[in-house]
CSV table of N, CA and C in Angstrom, one decimal:
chain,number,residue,atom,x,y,z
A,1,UNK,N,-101.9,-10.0,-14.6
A,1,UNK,CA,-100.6,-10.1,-13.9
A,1,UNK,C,-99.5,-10.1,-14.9
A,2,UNK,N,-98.2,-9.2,-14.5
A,2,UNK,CA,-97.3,-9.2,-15.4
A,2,UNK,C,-96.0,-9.6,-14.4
A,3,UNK,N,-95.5,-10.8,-15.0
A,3,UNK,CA,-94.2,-12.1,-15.1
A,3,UNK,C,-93.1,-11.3,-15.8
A,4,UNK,N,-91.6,-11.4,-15.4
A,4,UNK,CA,-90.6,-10.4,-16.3
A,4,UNK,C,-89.7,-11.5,-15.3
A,5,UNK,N,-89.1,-11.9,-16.5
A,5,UNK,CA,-87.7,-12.5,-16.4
A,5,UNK,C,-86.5,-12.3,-16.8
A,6,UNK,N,-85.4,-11.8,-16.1
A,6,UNK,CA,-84.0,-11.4,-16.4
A,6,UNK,C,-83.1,-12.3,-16.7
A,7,UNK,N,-82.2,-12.0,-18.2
A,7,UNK,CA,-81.7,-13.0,-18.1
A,7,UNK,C,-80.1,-11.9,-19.0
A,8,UNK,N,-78.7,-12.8,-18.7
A,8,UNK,CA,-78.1,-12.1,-19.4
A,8,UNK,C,-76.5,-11.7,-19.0
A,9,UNK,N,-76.7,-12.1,-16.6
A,9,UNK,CA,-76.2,-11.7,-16.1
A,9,UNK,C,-75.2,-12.6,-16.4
A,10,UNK,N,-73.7,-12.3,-15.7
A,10,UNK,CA,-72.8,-12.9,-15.8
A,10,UNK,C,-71.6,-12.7,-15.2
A,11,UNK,N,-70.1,-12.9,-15.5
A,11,UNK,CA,-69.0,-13.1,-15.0
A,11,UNK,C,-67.9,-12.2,-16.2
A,12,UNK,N,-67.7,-10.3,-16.1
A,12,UNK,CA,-66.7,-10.0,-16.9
A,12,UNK,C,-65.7,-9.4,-16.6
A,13,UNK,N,-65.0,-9.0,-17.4
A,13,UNK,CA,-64.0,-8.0,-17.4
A,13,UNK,C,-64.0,-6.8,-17.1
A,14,UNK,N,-63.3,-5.8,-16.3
A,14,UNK,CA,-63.8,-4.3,-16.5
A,14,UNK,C,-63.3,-4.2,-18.1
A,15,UNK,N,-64.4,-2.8,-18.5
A,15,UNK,CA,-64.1,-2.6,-19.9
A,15,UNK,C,-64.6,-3.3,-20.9
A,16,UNK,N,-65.4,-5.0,-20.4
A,16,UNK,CA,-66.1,-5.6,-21.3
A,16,UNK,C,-67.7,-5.2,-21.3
A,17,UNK,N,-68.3,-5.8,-22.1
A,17,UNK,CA,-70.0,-5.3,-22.2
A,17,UNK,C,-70.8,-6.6,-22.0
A,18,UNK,N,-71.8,-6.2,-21.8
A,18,UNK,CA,-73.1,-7.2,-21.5
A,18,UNK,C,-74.4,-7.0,-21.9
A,19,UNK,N,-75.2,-7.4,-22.4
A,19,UNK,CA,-76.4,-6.9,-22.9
A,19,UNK,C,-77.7,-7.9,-21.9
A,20,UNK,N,-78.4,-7.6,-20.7
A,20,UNK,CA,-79.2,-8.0,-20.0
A,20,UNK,C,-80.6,-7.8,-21.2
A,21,UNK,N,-81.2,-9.0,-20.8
A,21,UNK,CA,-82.8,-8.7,-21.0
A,21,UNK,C,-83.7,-9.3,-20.1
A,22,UNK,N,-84.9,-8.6,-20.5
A,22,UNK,CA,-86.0,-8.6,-19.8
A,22,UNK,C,-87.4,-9.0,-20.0
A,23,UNK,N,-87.5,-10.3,-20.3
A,23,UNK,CA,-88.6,-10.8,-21.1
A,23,UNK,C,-90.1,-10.8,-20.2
A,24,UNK,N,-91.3,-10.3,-21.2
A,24,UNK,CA,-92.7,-10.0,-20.1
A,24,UNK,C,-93.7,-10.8,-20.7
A,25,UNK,N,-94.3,-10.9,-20.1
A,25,UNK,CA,-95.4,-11.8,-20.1
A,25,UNK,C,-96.7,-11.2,-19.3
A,26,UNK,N,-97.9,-11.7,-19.6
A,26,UNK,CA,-99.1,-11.2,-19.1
A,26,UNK,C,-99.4,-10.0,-19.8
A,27,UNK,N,-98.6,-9.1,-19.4
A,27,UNK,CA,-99.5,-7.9,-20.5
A,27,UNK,C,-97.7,-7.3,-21.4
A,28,UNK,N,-98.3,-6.2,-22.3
A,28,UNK,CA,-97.2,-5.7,-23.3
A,28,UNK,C,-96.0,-5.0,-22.6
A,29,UNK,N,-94.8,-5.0,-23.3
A,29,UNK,CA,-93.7,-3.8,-22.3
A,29,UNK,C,-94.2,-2.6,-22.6
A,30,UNK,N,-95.1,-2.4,-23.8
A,30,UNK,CA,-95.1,-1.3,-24.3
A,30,UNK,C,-96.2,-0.2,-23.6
A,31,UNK,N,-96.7,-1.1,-22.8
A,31,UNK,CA,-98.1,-0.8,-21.8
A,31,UNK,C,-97.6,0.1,-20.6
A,32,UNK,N,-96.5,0.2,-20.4
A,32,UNK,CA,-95.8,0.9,-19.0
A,32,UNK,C,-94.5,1.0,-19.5
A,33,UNK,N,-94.3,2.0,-18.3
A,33,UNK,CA,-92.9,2.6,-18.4
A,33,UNK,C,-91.9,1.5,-18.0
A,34,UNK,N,-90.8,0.9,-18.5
A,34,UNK,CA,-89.9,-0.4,-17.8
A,34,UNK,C,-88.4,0.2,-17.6
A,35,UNK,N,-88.7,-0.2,-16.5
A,35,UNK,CA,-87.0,0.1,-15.8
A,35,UNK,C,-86.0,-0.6,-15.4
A,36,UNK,N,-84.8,-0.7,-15.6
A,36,UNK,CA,-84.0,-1.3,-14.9
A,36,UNK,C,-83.6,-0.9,-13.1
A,37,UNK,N,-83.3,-1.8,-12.5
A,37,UNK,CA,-82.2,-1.3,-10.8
A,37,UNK,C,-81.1,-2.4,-10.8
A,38,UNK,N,-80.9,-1.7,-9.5
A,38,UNK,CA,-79.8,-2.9,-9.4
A,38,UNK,C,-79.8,-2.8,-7.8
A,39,UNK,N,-79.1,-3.4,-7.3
A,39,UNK,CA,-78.4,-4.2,-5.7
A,39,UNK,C,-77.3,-4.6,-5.5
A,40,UNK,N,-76.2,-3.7,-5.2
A,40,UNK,CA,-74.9,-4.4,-5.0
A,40,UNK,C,-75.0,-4.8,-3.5
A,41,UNK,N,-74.3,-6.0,-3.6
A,41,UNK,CA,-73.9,-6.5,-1.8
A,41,UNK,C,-74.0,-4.9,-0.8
A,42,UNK,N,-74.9,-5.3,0.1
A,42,UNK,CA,-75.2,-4.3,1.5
A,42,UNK,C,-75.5,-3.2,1.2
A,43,UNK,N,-75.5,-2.8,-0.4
A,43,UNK,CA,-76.4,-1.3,-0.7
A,43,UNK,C,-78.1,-1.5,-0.8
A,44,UNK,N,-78.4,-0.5,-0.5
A,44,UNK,CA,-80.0,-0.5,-1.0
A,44,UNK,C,-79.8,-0.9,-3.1
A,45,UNK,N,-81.4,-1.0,-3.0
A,45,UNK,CA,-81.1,-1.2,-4.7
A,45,UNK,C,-81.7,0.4,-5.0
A,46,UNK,N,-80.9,0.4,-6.4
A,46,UNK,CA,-81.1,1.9,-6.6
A,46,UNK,C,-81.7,1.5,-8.2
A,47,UNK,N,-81.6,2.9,-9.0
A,47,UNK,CA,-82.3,3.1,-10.2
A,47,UNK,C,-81.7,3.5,-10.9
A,48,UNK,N,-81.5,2.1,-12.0
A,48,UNK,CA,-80.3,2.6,-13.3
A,48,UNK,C,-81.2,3.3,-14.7
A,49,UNK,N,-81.9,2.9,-14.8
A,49,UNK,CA,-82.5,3.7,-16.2
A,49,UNK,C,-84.0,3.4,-16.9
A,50,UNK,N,-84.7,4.1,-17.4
A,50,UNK,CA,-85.7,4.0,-17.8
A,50,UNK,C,-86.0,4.3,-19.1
A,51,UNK,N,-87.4,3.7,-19.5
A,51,UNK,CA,-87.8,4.3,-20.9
A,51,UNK,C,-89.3,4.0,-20.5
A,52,UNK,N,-90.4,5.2,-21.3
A,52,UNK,CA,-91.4,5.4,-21.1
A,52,UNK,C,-91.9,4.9,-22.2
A,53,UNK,N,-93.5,4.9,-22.3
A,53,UNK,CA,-93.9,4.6,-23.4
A,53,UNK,C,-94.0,5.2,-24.5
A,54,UNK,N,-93.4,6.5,-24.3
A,54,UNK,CA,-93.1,7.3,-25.3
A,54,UNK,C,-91.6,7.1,-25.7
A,55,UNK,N,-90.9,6.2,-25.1
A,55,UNK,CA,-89.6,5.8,-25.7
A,55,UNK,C,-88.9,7.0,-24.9
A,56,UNK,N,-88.9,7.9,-24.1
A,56,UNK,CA,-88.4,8.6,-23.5
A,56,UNK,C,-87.4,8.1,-22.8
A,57,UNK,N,-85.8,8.1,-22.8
A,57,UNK,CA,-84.9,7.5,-21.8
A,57,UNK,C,-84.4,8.2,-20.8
A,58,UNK,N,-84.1,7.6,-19.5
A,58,UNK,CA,-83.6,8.5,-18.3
A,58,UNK,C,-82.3,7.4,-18.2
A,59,UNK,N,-81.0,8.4,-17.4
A,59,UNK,CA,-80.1,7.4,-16.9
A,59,UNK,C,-79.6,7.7,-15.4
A,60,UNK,N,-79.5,6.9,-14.5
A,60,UNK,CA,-78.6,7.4,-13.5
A,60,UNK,C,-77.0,7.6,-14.0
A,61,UNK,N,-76.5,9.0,-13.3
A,61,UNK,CA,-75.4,9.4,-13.3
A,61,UNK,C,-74.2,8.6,-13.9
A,62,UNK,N,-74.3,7.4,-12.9
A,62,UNK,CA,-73.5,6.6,-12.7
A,62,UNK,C,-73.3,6.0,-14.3
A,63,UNK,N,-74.2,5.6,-14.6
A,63,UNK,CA,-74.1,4.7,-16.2
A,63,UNK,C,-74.4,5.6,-17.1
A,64,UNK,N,-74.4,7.2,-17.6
A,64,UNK,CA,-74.7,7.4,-18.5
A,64,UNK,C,-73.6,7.4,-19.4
A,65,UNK,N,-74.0,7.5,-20.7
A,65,UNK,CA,-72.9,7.4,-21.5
A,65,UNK,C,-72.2,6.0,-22.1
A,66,UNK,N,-72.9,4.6,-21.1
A,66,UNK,CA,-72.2,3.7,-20.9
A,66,UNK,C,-73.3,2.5,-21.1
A,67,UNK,N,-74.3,3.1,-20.7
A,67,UNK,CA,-75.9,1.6,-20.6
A,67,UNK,C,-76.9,2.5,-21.6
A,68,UNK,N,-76.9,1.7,-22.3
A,68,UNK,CA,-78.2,1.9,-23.1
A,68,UNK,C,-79.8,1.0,-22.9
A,69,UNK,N,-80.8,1.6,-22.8
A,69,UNK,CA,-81.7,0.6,-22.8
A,69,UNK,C,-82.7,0.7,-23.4
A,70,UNK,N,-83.3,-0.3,-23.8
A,70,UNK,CA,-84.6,-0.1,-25.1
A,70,UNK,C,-85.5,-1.5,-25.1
A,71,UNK,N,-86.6,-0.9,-26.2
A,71,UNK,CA,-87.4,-2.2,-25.8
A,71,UNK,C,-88.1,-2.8,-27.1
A,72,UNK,N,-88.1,-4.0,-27.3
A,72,UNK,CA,-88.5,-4.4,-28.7
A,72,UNK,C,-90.1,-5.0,-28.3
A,73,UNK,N,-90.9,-4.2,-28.8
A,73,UNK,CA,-92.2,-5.1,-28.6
A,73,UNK,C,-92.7,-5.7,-29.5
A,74,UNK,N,-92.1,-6.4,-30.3
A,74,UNK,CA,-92.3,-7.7,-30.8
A,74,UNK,C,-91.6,-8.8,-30.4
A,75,UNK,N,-90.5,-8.3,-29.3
A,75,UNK,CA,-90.3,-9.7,-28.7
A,75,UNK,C,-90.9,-9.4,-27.0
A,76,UNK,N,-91.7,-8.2,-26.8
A,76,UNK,CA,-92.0,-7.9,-25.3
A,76,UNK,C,-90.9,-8.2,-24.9
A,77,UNK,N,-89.8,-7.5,-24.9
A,77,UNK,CA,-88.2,-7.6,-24.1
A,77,UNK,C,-87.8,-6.2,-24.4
A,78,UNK,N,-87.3,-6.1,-23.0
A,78,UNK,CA,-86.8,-4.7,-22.8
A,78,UNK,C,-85.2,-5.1,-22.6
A,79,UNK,N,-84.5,-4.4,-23.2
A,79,UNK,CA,-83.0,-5.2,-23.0
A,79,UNK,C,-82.3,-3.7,-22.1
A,80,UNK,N,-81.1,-3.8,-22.2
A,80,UNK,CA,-79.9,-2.9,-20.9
A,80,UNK,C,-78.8,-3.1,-22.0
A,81,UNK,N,-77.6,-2.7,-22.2
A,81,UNK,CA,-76.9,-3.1,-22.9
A,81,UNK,C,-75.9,-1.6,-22.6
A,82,UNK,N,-74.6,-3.0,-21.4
A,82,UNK,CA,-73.9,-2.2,-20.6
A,82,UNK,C,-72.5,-2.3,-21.5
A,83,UNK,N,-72.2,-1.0,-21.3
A,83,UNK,CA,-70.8,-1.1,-22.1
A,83,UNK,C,-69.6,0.0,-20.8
A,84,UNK,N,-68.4,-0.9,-21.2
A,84,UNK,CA,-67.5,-0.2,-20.8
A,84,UNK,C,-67.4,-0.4,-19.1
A,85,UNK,N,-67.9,-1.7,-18.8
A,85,UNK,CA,-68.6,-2.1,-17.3
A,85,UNK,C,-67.3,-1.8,-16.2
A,86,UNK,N,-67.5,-1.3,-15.2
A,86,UNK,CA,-66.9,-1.5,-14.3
A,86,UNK,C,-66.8,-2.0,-12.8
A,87,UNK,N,-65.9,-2.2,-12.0
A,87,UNK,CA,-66.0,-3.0,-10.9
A,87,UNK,C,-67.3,-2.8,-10.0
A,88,UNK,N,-67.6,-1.4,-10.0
A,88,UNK,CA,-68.4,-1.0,-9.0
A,88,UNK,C,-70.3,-0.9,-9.9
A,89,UNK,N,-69.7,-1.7,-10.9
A,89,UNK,CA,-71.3,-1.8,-12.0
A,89,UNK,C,-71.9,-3.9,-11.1
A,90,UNK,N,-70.6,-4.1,-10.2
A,90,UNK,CA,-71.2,-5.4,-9.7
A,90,UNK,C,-72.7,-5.5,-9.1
A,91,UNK,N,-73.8,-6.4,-9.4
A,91,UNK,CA,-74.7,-6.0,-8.9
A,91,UNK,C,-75.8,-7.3,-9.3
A,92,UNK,N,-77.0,-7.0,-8.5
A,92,UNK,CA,-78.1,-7.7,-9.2
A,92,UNK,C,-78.6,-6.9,-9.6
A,93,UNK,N,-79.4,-7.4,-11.3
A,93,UNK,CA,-79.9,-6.4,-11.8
A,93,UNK,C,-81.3,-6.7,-11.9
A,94,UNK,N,-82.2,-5.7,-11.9
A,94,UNK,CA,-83.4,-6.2,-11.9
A,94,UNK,C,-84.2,-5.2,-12.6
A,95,UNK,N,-85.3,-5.9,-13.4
A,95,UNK,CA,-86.4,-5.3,-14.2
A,95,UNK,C,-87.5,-5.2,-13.4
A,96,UNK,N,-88.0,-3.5,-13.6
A,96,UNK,CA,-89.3,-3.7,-12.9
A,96,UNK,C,-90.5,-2.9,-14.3
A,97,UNK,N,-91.5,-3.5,-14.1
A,97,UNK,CA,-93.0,-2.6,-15.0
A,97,UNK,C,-93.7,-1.7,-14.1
A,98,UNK,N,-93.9,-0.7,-14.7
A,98,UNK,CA,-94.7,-0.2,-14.0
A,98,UNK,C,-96.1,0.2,-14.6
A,99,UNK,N,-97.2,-0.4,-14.4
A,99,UNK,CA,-98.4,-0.8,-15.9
A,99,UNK,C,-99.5,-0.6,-14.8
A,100,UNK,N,-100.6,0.4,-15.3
A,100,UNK,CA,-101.4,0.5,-14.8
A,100,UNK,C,-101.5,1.2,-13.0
A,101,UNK,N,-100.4,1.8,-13.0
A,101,UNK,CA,-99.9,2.4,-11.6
A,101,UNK,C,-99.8,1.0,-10.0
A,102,UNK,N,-99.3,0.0,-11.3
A,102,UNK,CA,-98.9,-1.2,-10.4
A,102,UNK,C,-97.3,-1.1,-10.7
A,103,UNK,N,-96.3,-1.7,-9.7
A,103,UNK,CA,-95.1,-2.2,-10.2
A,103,UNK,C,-95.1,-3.9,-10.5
A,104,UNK,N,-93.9,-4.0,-11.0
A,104,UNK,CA,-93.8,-5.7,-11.1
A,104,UNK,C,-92.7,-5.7,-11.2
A,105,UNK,N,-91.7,-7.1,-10.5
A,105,UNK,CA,-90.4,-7.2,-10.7
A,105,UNK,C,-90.0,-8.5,-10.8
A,106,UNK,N,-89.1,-8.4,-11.7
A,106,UNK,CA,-88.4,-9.5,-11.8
A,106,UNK,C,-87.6,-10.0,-10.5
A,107,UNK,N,-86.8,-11.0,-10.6
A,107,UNK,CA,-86.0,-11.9,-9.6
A,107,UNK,C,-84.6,-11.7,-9.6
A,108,UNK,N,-84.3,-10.8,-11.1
A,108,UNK,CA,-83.2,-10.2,-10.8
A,108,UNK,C,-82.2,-11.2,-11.6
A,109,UNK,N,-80.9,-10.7,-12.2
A,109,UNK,CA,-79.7,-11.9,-12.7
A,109,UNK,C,-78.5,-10.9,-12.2
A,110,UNK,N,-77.8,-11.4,-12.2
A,110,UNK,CA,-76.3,-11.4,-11.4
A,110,UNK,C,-75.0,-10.7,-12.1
A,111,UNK,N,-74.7,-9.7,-11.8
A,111,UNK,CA,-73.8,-9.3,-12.8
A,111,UNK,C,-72.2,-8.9,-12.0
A,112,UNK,N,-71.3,-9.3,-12.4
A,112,UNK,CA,-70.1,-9.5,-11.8
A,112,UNK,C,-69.1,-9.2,-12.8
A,113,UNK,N,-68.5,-8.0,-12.1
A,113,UNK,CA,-67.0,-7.5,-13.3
A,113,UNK,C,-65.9,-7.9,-12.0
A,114,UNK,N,-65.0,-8.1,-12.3
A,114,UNK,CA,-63.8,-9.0,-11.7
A,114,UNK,C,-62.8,-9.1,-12.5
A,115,UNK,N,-61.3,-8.6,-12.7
A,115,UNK,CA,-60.4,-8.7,-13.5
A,115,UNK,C,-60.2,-10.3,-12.7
């Protein structure tokens, strides 16, 4: 069983940054491909970016250029590291694994830009 805990979310500025992570437990991050999504109020959740186990990165449209994401497996944390955030980046964010052609997801943390 793989546990992944988000943590990171918060209360910013447009134009400020935030660095979300994604801490796993039960098995390695390095064992599956780990993704971030998100959930803004009354949208579906959608798919902000990935990295494979080949370290291969994808981004949605929306954040490229702007989210980086990567994974340190010696702390099994996959981090997000949003820059240049804007209003419409409001959302829950959420980590999912996808290990052994299972998914797993975190509970999500809260991310809020608000001048």
């Amino acid at each position: 069983q793989v546990q992944l805990v988000e943590s990171g979310g918060g209360l910013v500025q447009p134009g400020e940054s935030l660095r979300l992570s994604c801490a796993a437990s039960g098995r390695s991050v390095s064992a599956g491909a780990m993704s971030w999504y998100r959930q803004a109020p009354g949208n579906q959740r959608e798919f902000v970016a990935v990295i494979t186990t080949r370290d291969i990165t994808n981004y949605a449209d929306s954040v490229k250029g702007r989210f980086t994401i990567s994974r340190v497996n010696a702390e099994n944390t996959v981090y997000l590291q949003m820059n240049s955030l804007k209003f419409e980046d409001t959302a829950v964010y959420y980590c999912k694994a996808n290990i052994d052609l299972q998914n797993y997801w975190g509970k999500g943390t809260l991310v809020t830009v608000a001048s």
